[in-house]
XYZ file of C-alpha atoms in Angstrom:
701
model
C -59.673 -103.424 -37.291
C -60.881 -99.793 -36.956
C -60.611 -97.531 -39.896
C -59.914 -93.836 -39.427
C -62.282 -91.579 -41.316
C -60.523 -88.710 -43.153
C -61.513 -85.150 -42.275
C -62.107 -82.668 -45.048
C -61.783 -78.898 -44.212
C -61.944 -75.691 -46.234
C -59.354 -72.965 -45.906
C -60.305 -69.310 -45.386
C -60.156 -66.954 -48.330
C -57.002 -64.703 -48.275
C -56.876 -61.090 -49.443
C -53.628 -59.275 -50.535
C -52.689 -56.255 -48.444
C -49.817 -53.944 -49.572
C -46.816 -53.764 -47.229
C -46.059 -50.350 -45.721
C -42.945 -48.943 -44.032
C -41.704 -46.044 -41.927
C -38.128 -44.655 -42.019
C -36.339 -42.369 -39.592
C -33.379 -41.686 -37.314
C -33.030 -42.527 -33.626
C -30.309 -42.369 -30.993
C -27.938 -45.306 -31.129
C -28.261 -46.105 -27.423
C -32.095 -46.470 -27.765
C -32.050 -49.126 -30.486
C -32.326 -52.248 -28.209
C -35.212 -50.826 -26.170
C -36.910 -49.504 -29.314
C -36.745 -52.911 -31.009
C -38.049 -54.741 -27.934
C -40.964 -52.310 -27.610
C -41.943 -52.768 -31.295
C -41.908 -56.560 -30.965
C -44.088 -56.597 -27.867
C -46.634 -54.000 -28.900
C -46.975 -55.195 -32.483
C -46.753 -58.913 -31.446
C -44.029 -59.653 -33.920
C -45.985 -58.353 -36.940
C -43.364 -55.760 -37.871
C -39.932 -56.057 -39.438
C -37.180 -53.659 -38.246
C -33.963 -52.998 -40.070
C -31.364 -50.506 -38.754
C -27.860 -49.322 -39.602
C -25.441 -47.062 -37.676
C -24.474 -43.641 -39.009
C -20.673 -43.406 -38.906
C -20.271 -39.652 -38.560
C -21.654 -38.084 -35.363
C -24.423 -35.533 -35.900
C -24.835 -32.186 -34.162
C -27.880 -31.721 -31.971
C -29.571 -28.481 -33.161
C -30.946 -27.843 -29.640
C -27.849 -28.287 -27.460
C -25.105 -28.214 -30.097
C -23.570 -31.463 -28.777
C -22.347 -34.255 -31.055
C -24.495 -37.425 -30.786
C -24.336 -40.879 -32.445
C -27.487 -41.957 -34.260
C -28.791 -44.876 -36.338
C -31.114 -44.942 -39.306
C -34.000 -47.479 -39.289
C -36.843 -48.694 -41.474
C -39.921 -50.568 -40.185
C -42.154 -52.719 -42.427
C -45.758 -53.497 -41.382
C -49.267 -54.112 -42.756
C -52.435 -52.285 -41.918
C -53.353 -48.892 -40.556
C -53.638 -50.191 -36.995
C -49.968 -51.195 -36.900
C -49.036 -47.929 -38.579
C -50.549 -45.924 -35.744
C -48.843 -48.089 -33.131
C -45.477 -47.765 -34.850
C -45.764 -43.978 -35.119
C -46.712 -43.652 -31.438
C -43.749 -45.781 -30.424
C -41.443 -43.619 -32.598
C -42.784 -40.483 -31.005
C -42.257 -41.972 -27.551
C -38.631 -42.734 -28.293
C -38.082 -39.271 -29.853
C -37.231 -40.701 -33.203
C -37.254 -38.417 -36.218
C -39.364 -39.775 -39.113
C -38.751 -38.863 -42.718
C -41.211 -39.341 -45.619
C -40.155 -41.949 -48.146
C -42.055 -42.696 -51.390
C -43.130 -46.248 -52.044
C -42.171 -46.537 -55.687
C -38.528 -46.619 -56.796
C -39.083 -43.855 -59.322
C -40.464 -41.497 -56.724
C -37.617 -42.334 -54.361
C -35.094 -41.496 -57.071
C -36.792 -38.183 -57.768
C -36.927 -37.384 -54.074
C -33.249 -38.308 -53.641
C -32.307 -36.062 -56.529
C -34.312 -33.219 -55.004
C -32.697 -33.720 -51.600
C -29.214 -33.729 -53.164
C -30.022 -30.564 -55.107
C -31.208 -28.858 -51.922
C -28.077 -30.004 -50.101
C -25.916 -28.573 -52.855
C -27.821 -25.307 -52.758
C -27.506 -25.094 -48.981
C -23.810 -25.938 -49.146
C -23.278 -23.219 -51.735
C -25.157 -20.734 -49.536
C -23.089 -21.778 -46.526
C -19.862 -21.398 -48.479
C -20.836 -17.966 -49.736
C -21.920 -16.955 -46.221
C -18.621 -18.187 -44.797
C -16.649 -16.284 -47.431
C -18.656 -13.131 -46.777
C -18.167 -13.494 -43.043
C -14.411 -13.918 -43.501
C -14.263 -10.781 -45.646
C -16.272 -8.813 -43.080
C -14.119 -10.048 -40.201
C -10.897 -9.328 -42.047
C -12.063 -5.827 -42.830
C -13.135 -5.352 -39.213
C -9.826 -6.727 -37.933
C -7.994 -3.947 -39.743
C -10.014 -1.277 -37.968
C -10.817 -2.953 -34.634
C -7.812 -1.293 -32.997
C -9.022 2.100 -34.197
C -12.542 1.355 -32.953
C -11.163 0.240 -29.599
C -9.170 3.449 -29.235
C -12.113 5.614 -30.245
C -14.507 3.906 -27.846
C -12.079 4.126 -24.922
C -11.335 7.775 -25.670
C -14.988 8.698 -26.040
C -15.852 6.882 -22.826
C -13.058 8.651 -20.941
C -14.048 12.046 -22.375
C -17.707 11.670 -21.434
C -16.743 10.405 -17.986
C -14.608 13.500 -17.497
C -17.351 15.780 -18.807
C -19.730 14.308 -16.248
C -17.410 15.635 -13.540
C -17.813 19.213 -14.787
C -20.311 21.712 -13.434
C -22.991 23.458 -15.509
C -23.257 27.223 -15.194
C -26.461 29.095 -14.459
C -27.173 29.701 -18.150
C -27.124 25.950 -18.880
C -24.996 26.636 -21.957
C -21.421 25.886 -20.917
C -19.438 23.648 -18.611
C -17.098 24.715 -15.828
C -14.199 22.408 -14.999
C -11.864 22.861 -12.029
C -8.650 20.931 -12.579
C -5.014 20.835 -11.473
C -2.418 21.391 -14.174
C 1.309 22.170 -14.260
C 2.076 25.875 -14.541
C 4.583 25.181 -17.318
C 1.808 23.651 -19.465
C -0.630 26.567 -19.253
C 0.351 27.891 -22.677
C -0.036 24.441 -24.226
C -3.450 24.024 -22.636
C -4.551 27.465 -23.868
C -3.388 26.618 -27.393
C -5.217 23.260 -27.303
C -8.430 24.936 -26.188
C -8.132 27.523 -28.947
C -7.499 24.841 -31.567
C -10.446 22.789 -30.305
C -12.720 25.800 -30.565
C -11.641 26.412 -34.164
C -12.088 22.799 -35.252
C -15.509 22.469 -33.617
C -16.765 25.650 -35.291
C -17.989 27.086 -32.019
C -18.508 30.818 -31.782
C -17.932 30.871 -28.002
C -14.236 30.615 -27.090
C -12.970 28.527 -24.183
C -11.791 30.567 -21.211
C -8.873 29.443 -19.032
C -8.784 31.188 -15.680
C -6.198 30.603 -12.987
C -7.919 30.229 -9.624
C -6.740 30.749 -6.062
C -7.408 27.968 -3.595
C -6.455 26.929 -0.091
C -6.288 23.260 -1.023
C -2.884 21.607 -1.149
C -2.001 20.870 -4.786
C -0.891 17.390 -5.833
C 2.771 16.634 -6.410
C 3.945 16.386 -10.008
C 7.468 15.249 -10.849
C 8.187 15.271 -14.556
C 10.159 12.162 -15.528
C 11.397 10.342 -18.598
C 12.203 6.690 -19.274
C 15.583 7.071 -17.553
C 14.432 8.791 -14.351
C 11.115 6.951 -13.961
C 12.676 4.004 -12.127
C 14.469 6.193 -9.590
C 11.345 8.299 -9.032
C 9.372 5.107 -8.375
C 11.903 4.172 -5.674
C 11.254 7.492 -3.947
C 7.475 7.302 -4.435
C 7.417 3.827 -2.878
C 8.544 5.502 0.370
C 5.902 8.216 0.046
C 4.683 10.858 -2.369
C 6.409 14.136 -1.623
C 4.557 17.133 -0.270
C 3.856 19.882 -2.796
C 7.058 21.798 -3.692
C 9.100 19.687 -1.287
C 12.693 18.823 -2.143
C 12.643 15.742 -4.379
C 15.427 13.230 -3.555
C 15.099 11.383 -6.896
C 17.812 13.371 -8.793
C 20.357 12.605 -6.068
C 19.189 8.985 -5.839
C 20.258 8.495 -9.466
C 23.883 8.630 -8.283
C 23.818 7.637 -4.623
C 21.621 4.544 -5.002
C 23.725 2.634 -7.570
C 26.912 3.790 -5.843
C 25.916 2.425 -2.420
C 24.752 -0.745 -4.139
C 28.128 -1.072 -5.838
C 29.980 -0.598 -2.553
C 28.259 -3.781 -1.320
C 28.436 -5.549 -4.699
C 31.939 -4.505 -5.763
C 33.185 -7.062 -8.279
C 34.510 -6.339 -11.746
C 33.307 -9.619 -13.284
C 29.859 -9.584 -11.752
C 29.488 -5.904 -12.641
C 30.285 -6.672 -16.287
C 27.655 -9.432 -16.396
C 25.054 -7.122 -14.869
C 25.979 -4.316 -17.268
C 25.688 -6.565 -20.334
C 22.276 -7.810 -19.207
C 21.077 -4.212 -18.718
C 22.492 -3.136 -22.093
C 20.533 -5.946 -23.760
C 17.304 -4.700 -22.156
C 18.065 -1.080 -23.099
C 18.978 -1.820 -26.733
C 15.914 -4.009 -27.332
C 13.520 -1.971 -25.201
C 11.183 -1.050 -28.084
C 10.813 -4.651 -29.222
C 10.365 -5.923 -25.662
C 7.765 -3.248 -24.944
C 5.822 -4.266 -28.041
C 5.734 -7.921 -26.940
C 3.868 -7.064 -23.695
C 5.198 -9.927 -21.595
C 2.932 -10.970 -18.704
C 5.794 -12.242 -16.542
C 5.756 -10.022 -13.455
C 9.420 -10.622 -12.544
C 10.594 -9.818 -16.070
C 8.441 -6.674 -16.212
C 9.896 -5.527 -12.895
C 13.470 -6.002 -14.167
C 12.611 -4.365 -17.487
C 11.138 -1.328 -15.751
C 14.365 -0.926 -13.782
C 16.717 -1.542 -16.711
C 18.427 1.826 -16.337
C 18.824 1.286 -12.589
C 20.451 -2.092 -13.294
C 22.676 -0.446 -15.918
C 23.996 2.149 -13.471
C 24.378 -0.471 -10.751
C 26.480 -2.567 -13.099
C 28.648 0.392 -14.163
C 29.254 1.450 -10.557
C 29.989 -2.179 -9.634
C 32.699 -2.213 -12.288
C 34.180 0.917 -10.745
C 34.145 -0.433 -7.182
C 35.425 -3.782 -8.473
C 38.441 -1.946 -9.884
C 38.930 -0.169 -6.545
C 38.684 -3.466 -4.643
C 40.740 -5.174 -7.394
C 38.284 -8.059 -7.293
C 37.171 -9.998 -10.380
C 35.404 -13.286 -9.630
C 37.328 -13.358 -6.303
C 40.652 -12.932 -8.121
C 42.881 -9.840 -8.317
C 44.224 -8.397 -11.572
C 47.941 -7.598 -11.545
C 48.001 -4.980 -14.305
C 50.622 -2.508 -13.091
C 52.724 -4.827 -10.959
C 52.653 -5.106 -7.182
C 54.242 -2.391 -5.067
C 55.674 -5.006 -2.663
C 59.054 -6.692 -3.162
C 60.605 -9.647 -1.303
C 64.162 -9.368 -2.640
C 65.669 -6.924 -0.129
C 63.690 -8.333 2.793
C 65.990 -9.011 5.725
C 65.636 -12.402 7.420
C 66.651 -12.152 11.086
C 67.129 -15.938 11.378
C 69.944 -16.137 8.892
C 71.103 -12.527 9.161
C 70.680 -11.815 5.462
C 68.235 -11.407 2.631
C 65.707 -14.039 1.711
C 66.782 -16.637 -0.819
C 64.773 -18.713 -3.238
C 64.837 -21.609 -0.783
C 63.418 -19.317 1.879
C 60.528 -18.304 -0.345
C 59.718 -21.855 -1.450
C 60.211 -23.481 1.939
C 57.833 -21.304 3.951
C 54.064 -21.148 3.503
C 53.749 -17.761 5.213
C 56.235 -14.889 5.307
C 55.868 -11.378 6.672
C 56.506 -8.360 4.470
C 57.421 -5.398 6.639
C 56.680 -2.059 4.952
C 59.068 -0.327 7.348
C 62.077 -2.001 5.646
C 63.499 0.050 2.806
C 62.802 -1.436 -0.607
C 60.049 -3.778 0.507
C 57.212 -1.337 -0.184
C 57.814 0.688 -3.342
C 54.649 2.769 -3.199
C 50.897 2.298 -3.522
C 49.254 0.492 -6.403
C 48.226 3.007 -9.128
C 44.493 2.300 -8.739
C 42.725 0.153 -6.213
C 44.112 -2.396 -3.782
C 47.448 -4.047 -4.425
C 46.951 -7.545 -5.944
C 49.391 -9.096 -3.451
C 46.694 -8.846 -0.791
C 44.765 -11.573 -2.639
C 47.347 -14.156 -1.507
C 48.039 -12.599 1.895
C 47.134 -14.507 5.054
C 45.927 -11.323 6.767
C 43.860 -10.235 3.773
C 40.597 -10.334 5.705
C 42.049 -8.309 8.567
C 43.257 -5.598 6.203
C 39.993 -5.432 4.238
C 37.993 -5.392 7.476
C 39.683 -2.220 8.661
C 39.625 -0.567 5.246
C 35.970 -1.264 4.382
C 34.678 -0.519 7.874
C 36.234 2.954 7.905
C 35.116 3.529 4.325
C 31.517 2.653 5.293
C 31.549 5.131 8.188
C 32.946 7.885 5.953
C 30.366 7.303 3.215
C 27.543 7.036 5.732
C 28.310 10.281 7.549
C 28.759 12.167 4.270
C 25.432 10.791 3.048
C 23.643 11.854 6.244
C 25.226 15.332 6.234
C 24.050 15.743 2.655
C 20.503 14.726 3.669
C 20.437 17.229 6.537
C 21.776 19.928 4.207
C 18.894 19.359 1.793
C 16.425 20.191 4.576
C 17.786 23.745 4.485
C 16.328 24.258 1.006
C 12.897 23.147 2.239
C 13.017 25.660 5.092
C 14.163 28.440 2.770
C 11.468 27.772 0.185
C 8.611 27.500 2.683
C 9.932 30.582 4.523
C 10.394 28.962 7.914
C 13.305 30.787 9.543
C 12.527 29.259 12.914
C 13.205 25.781 11.520
C 16.532 27.037 10.195
C 17.807 28.636 13.394
C 16.387 26.103 15.866
C 16.243 23.046 13.620
C 18.745 22.841 10.811
C 21.687 24.626 12.487
C 21.561 22.576 15.742
C 21.131 19.353 13.738
C 24.094 19.975 11.450
C 26.261 21.092 14.388
C 25.315 18.006 16.404
C 26.088 15.671 13.499
C 29.350 17.325 12.462
C 30.648 17.816 16.005
C 30.477 14.112 16.747
C 30.486 12.005 13.611
C 32.049 14.585 11.336
C 34.898 14.744 13.824
C 35.135 10.940 13.624
C 35.786 11.193 9.888
C 38.471 13.792 10.517
C 40.156 11.399 12.951
C 40.137 8.611 10.356
C 41.784 10.765 7.697
C 44.208 12.249 10.205
C 45.343 8.800 11.314
C 45.855 7.714 7.700
C 47.987 10.766 6.977
C 49.871 11.255 10.260
C 51.029 7.667 10.883
C 53.258 5.833 8.444
C 54.579 2.253 8.498
C 57.195 2.986 11.166
C 54.717 4.689 13.518
C 51.637 2.530 12.897
C 52.312 0.303 15.902
C 52.060 3.293 18.247
C 48.857 4.674 16.701
C 45.950 4.738 19.181
C 42.618 3.123 18.393
C 40.053 5.503 16.922
C 37.214 3.547 18.508
C 38.697 3.859 22.005
C 39.458 7.525 21.389
C 35.866 8.164 20.296
C 34.434 6.369 23.335
C 36.714 8.273 25.727
C 35.590 11.477 24.047
C 32.021 10.924 25.291
C 33.195 9.796 28.738
C 35.659 12.689 29.122
C 38.242 10.062 30.029
C 41.741 11.377 29.286
C 43.634 9.847 32.221
C 44.213 6.415 30.698
C 48.004 6.091 30.121
C 47.562 3.300 27.559
C 45.671 5.571 25.175
C 47.967 8.166 23.668
C 46.558 11.342 22.127
C 46.538 11.681 18.365
C 47.574 15.324 18.409
C 48.212 18.185 20.785
C 45.188 19.905 22.249
C 43.005 16.873 21.620
C 41.359 16.997 25.068
C 40.339 20.654 24.730
C 38.941 20.271 21.228
C 37.038 17.071 21.959
C 35.558 18.466 25.154
C 34.428 21.566 23.292
C 32.805 19.484 20.535
C 30.921 17.283 23.007
C 29.666 20.290 24.963
C 28.668 22.006 21.720
C 26.753 18.923 20.594
C 25.009 18.625 23.959
C 24.082 22.305 23.847
C 22.253 21.741 20.556
C 19.847 19.305 22.206
C 18.044 21.902 24.389
C 17.771 24.206 21.394
C 15.834 21.583 19.504
C 13.997 20.227 22.512
C 12.981 23.277 24.577
C 13.853 26.572 22.898
C 11.934 25.882 19.700
C 8.782 24.939 21.620
C 8.964 28.069 23.769
C 9.455 30.290 20.734
C 6.451 28.723 18.991
C 4.357 29.317 22.081
C 5.541 32.943 22.265
C 4.646 33.533 18.624
C 1.186 32.099 19.160
C 0.587 34.408 22.126
C 1.699 37.368 20.020
C -0.792 36.495 17.298
C -3.529 35.885 19.823
C -3.000 39.197 21.649
C -2.242 41.132 18.438
C 1.245 41.955 19.618
C 4.134 42.828 17.343
C 3.667 40.138 14.684
C 4.431 39.852 11.004
C 1.181 39.508 9.059
C 2.170 38.497 5.552
C 5.123 40.888 5.506
C 3.480 43.848 7.363
C 4.477 44.545 10.950
C 1.329 45.210 13.003
C 1.869 46.891 16.384
C -0.443 47.078 19.376
C -2.207 50.098 17.871
C -4.756 48.566 15.431
C -7.768 46.749 16.670
C -8.582 43.166 15.779
C -10.840 44.161 12.861
C -8.207 46.542 11.472
C -5.538 43.840 11.704
C -7.750 41.435 9.765
C -8.302 44.072 7.047
C -4.559 44.706 6.752
C -3.868 41.007 6.644
C -6.520 40.372 3.980
C -5.221 43.192 1.764
C -1.677 41.923 1.961
C -2.747 38.357 1.192
C -4.678 39.512 -1.857
C -1.651 41.409 -3.137
C 0.635 38.406 -2.642
C -1.892 36.142 -4.321
C -1.790 38.281 -7.464
C 1.992 38.403 -7.591
C 2.869 34.824 -6.593
C -0.256 32.655 -6.620
C 1.541 29.366 -6.037
C 3.478 30.601 -3.028
C 0.326 32.028 -1.521
C -1.197 28.567 -1.565
C 1.373 27.437 0.974
C 2.326 30.669 2.734
C 2.015 30.716 6.533
C -0.329 33.695 6.316
C -2.924 31.705 4.413
C -2.702 28.899 6.943
C -2.988 31.364 9.818
C -6.612 31.979 8.888
C -7.466 28.411 9.800
C -4.885 27.973 12.562
C -6.027 25.704 15.332
C -5.611 26.312 19.017
C -1.983 26.004 20.082
C -1.441 23.079 22.448
C 1.822 23.477 24.306
C 1.821 19.906 25.647
C 1.297 18.352 22.224
C 3.944 20.553 20.658
C 6.413 19.745 23.464
C 5.837 16.014 23.088
C 6.148 16.216 19.296
C 9.366 18.203 19.514
C 10.760 15.838 22.157
C 10.057 12.843 19.950
C 11.690 14.528 16.969
C 14.769 15.532 18.969
C 15.263 12.122 20.568
C 14.690 10.409 17.235
C 17.262 12.597 15.513
C 19.939 12.340 18.228
C 19.614 8.583 18.617
C 19.158 8.232 14.869
C 22.530 9.797 14.198
C 24.129 7.005 16.204
C 21.988 4.164 14.887
C 22.105 5.414 11.301
C 25.894 5.631 11.391
C 26.015 2.062 12.642
C 23.490 1.089 9.970
C 25.882 2.178 7.245
C 28.240 -0.572 8.418
C 26.109 -2.875 6.284
C 28.192 -1.534 3.396
C 31.226 -3.148 5.016
C 29.431 -6.367 6.007
C 27.802 -7.098 2.649
C 30.953 -6.205 0.735
C 32.979 -8.720 2.728
C 30.185 -11.307 2.481
C 30.010 -10.956 -1.294
C 33.798 -11.238 -1.664
C 34.032 -14.260 0.628
C 31.104 -16.028 -1.025
C 32.667 -15.463 -4.436
C 35.984 -16.840 -3.163
C 34.309 -19.899 -1.645
C 32.481 -20.584 -4.911
C 35.739 -20.353 -6.852
C 37.630 -22.594 -4.414
C 34.973 -25.283 -4.098
C 33.847 -25.417 -7.728
C 36.228 -23.920 -10.278
C 39.453 -24.818 -8.458
C 38.579 -28.520 -8.666
C 38.619 -28.506 -12.477
C 41.724 -26.337 -12.785
C 43.742 -28.606 -10.487
C 43.790 -31.428 -13.107
C 45.945 -30.701 -16.170
C 45.212 -33.846 -18.206
C 42.797 -34.257 -21.117
C 40.161 -35.492 -18.706
C 40.713 -32.344 -16.718
C 39.795 -30.267 -19.791
C 36.474 -32.080 -20.086
C 35.993 -31.735 -16.353
C 36.652 -27.985 -16.512
C 33.994 -27.636 -19.198
C 31.403 -29.423 -17.071
C 32.456 -27.684 -13.866
C 32.399 -24.288 -15.560
C 28.748 -24.859 -16.415
C 27.890 -25.353 -12.738
C 30.153 -22.431 -11.824
C 28.311 -20.148 -14.251
C 24.879 -21.289 -13.046
C 25.787 -20.805 -9.382
C 27.398 -17.439 -10.132
C 24.259 -16.136 -11.828
C 21.807 -17.689 -9.373
C 23.601 -16.902 -6.110
C 26.069 -14.066 -6.646
C 24.152 -12.056 -9.231
C 20.485 -12.650 -8.413
C 20.430 -13.434 -4.686
C 23.364 -11.237 -3.634
C 22.290 -8.512 -6.045
C 18.759 -8.513 -4.630
C 20.141 -8.416 -1.082
C 22.412 -5.457 -1.870
C 19.514 -3.731 -3.656
C 17.240 -4.038 -0.618
C 19.948 -2.781 1.746
C 20.676 0.199 -0.505
C 16.935 0.872 -0.585
C 16.798 0.854 3.212
C 19.780 3.228 3.463
C 17.963 5.730 1.265
C 14.542 5.415 2.869
C 15.555 5.365 6.542
C 19.005 6.914 6.837
C 18.894 9.517 4.041
C 15.347 10.608 3.223
C 14.122 10.934 6.796
C 16.491 13.882 7.256
C 14.518 16.155 4.920
C 11.727 14.252 3.150
C 8.287 13.826 4.742
C 6.483 12.125 1.821
C 2.957 13.007 2.977
C 1.559 14.370 -0.287
C -0.518 12.792 -3.038
C 0.443 12.162 -6.630
C -0.728 14.231 -9.583
C -2.534 11.921 -12.024
C -3.201 13.799 -15.260
C -5.837 12.894 -17.821
C -3.864 11.047 -20.484
C -5.081 8.786 -23.255
C -1.877 6.784 -22.999
C -2.701 5.650 -19.473
C -6.289 4.917 -20.438
C -5.402 2.837 -23.491
C -2.751 0.816 -21.647
C -5.235 -0.097 -18.942
C -3.532 1.754 -16.070
C -5.916 2.718 -13.263
C -6.753 6.404 -13.117
C -7.990 7.901 -9.852
């Protein structure tokens, strides 16, 4: 048996080495990689302990919120310490010093807490101070904003001025209203006194050949109507402004197409709300473009609603229903029934769906309704036929009157600009042409209304056929009876007179302009600024006479001299007969054909009025009539629900859509049919220097 010999060995001597540690903060997503790297590099000779920080911390570099974890690493020896620190630096960990003894750690913790408290107190005081500064600045930021904008605008305007030769004062050339010259002089004097300057400001009125800008003084009521005119074109300087007349004609023509008492009341109430609360609504500064557009035209909407109430009373139309206030002028009691040879009975009235009321029978028609259309027409079968004839003739009458008024306004332009040739060979032929044809048409309409009563209405000739035969000189048709004696002679004379006006506008005016140019060119008998110069003076003497007269007129009436023909004669271009003939031919053809097309264009008053009335009636029949047909308790609930849809459709379709359509058509009637008779709109707007426009952010040119 073999015995095993025991082995005796001696262990190595051990020395005690103090344990060290490192503490810091690292990103939470780097913890697994950081721990793996420590284990491999240090070969498992380190001990890592970590805990997540609940609240996210703010990165001082980027300002983003990040999630971090706090860690502590225990190790022995300086070699491991260096490795651990390098690994921490590689992973961008933040290390913090931490004492080894508990007493030192307590002292350090107390110091850190004291510093945190001090910093928090400083932050709180800084925040309070910042709030006080901001609150104080908020009270004056509006004033600062106004001052900065005003100073910027003032210096920008001063940069546009010229410096005189002495380099001591500025020279500004500006346009200003003549009525504000005294106010401007007073403001300059007051500014000189407040600034303490010893040199007074001098205001000198200059003479210039440039065309001044157009300035139309408006207020909050007339601004909307002036914007309608300016949208067509800015008027030439001192040209007749159609805005004052548009204040009445625009809402009236709109109301002719939108005539309904109920819809007019709704539109008026909406406009009154905007007018009453205009200051509060202006202070709110709503950014809704549609609301701002309606708010800017609140006074236009108000007048449109008031005129719609008036025309609704004339049409006797309120939500497609007629109001029987004074009692109908028609009576069915004495009506003779030829079938039974006697008067109608109650059975006759209840047994027939349609009966004819003959106004020629005594007692059936007791006279016209006191105001507007008789309410019995609302239940008449031939209601549409009657309203067709009435509204069509009314549209022609209103259209011709509107056009005659537009042509008449051109006379004031010719008188002001001292253009007698345009009066004799422009205005007079135009007004004669228009009145001879379409003015005569209005006379025929009124004559037929007055001359033919109920007993003679069947024999009344058609005005349309009569008007067509007037142009064709056709008076041999036996089916067309004359309206009055001497009709053929008068109508032939009017047509010949109208045709004679065409050559005056087309040829005579061009020849006269050419003759005047030849007189000026050859120094013939010509009016130079009010002085008649004969063939005697030479060309130099004529220029001296002309210059002296212009200087005298400039001193007496400086504004008129800016636009007088004598001033323009100095820069008159070569007269081109062909161009002038073509231009005059275009103008003549446009006017003559325009009278016909414009008169037909006014029939839109008739068409849109009927369309609005029929659409309102359809809406009532298809929506409201359904609920009113049921008289039970369920019908009451149904009426309530149906009325909601009726109100929504009335506002959406009849008020908004139909109102916008009538507005656009009224706008076209003013731009094309009315303003083109006298308004050129080829000027540019006067934009004064105002702080109000600058502070509100409006663009200033």
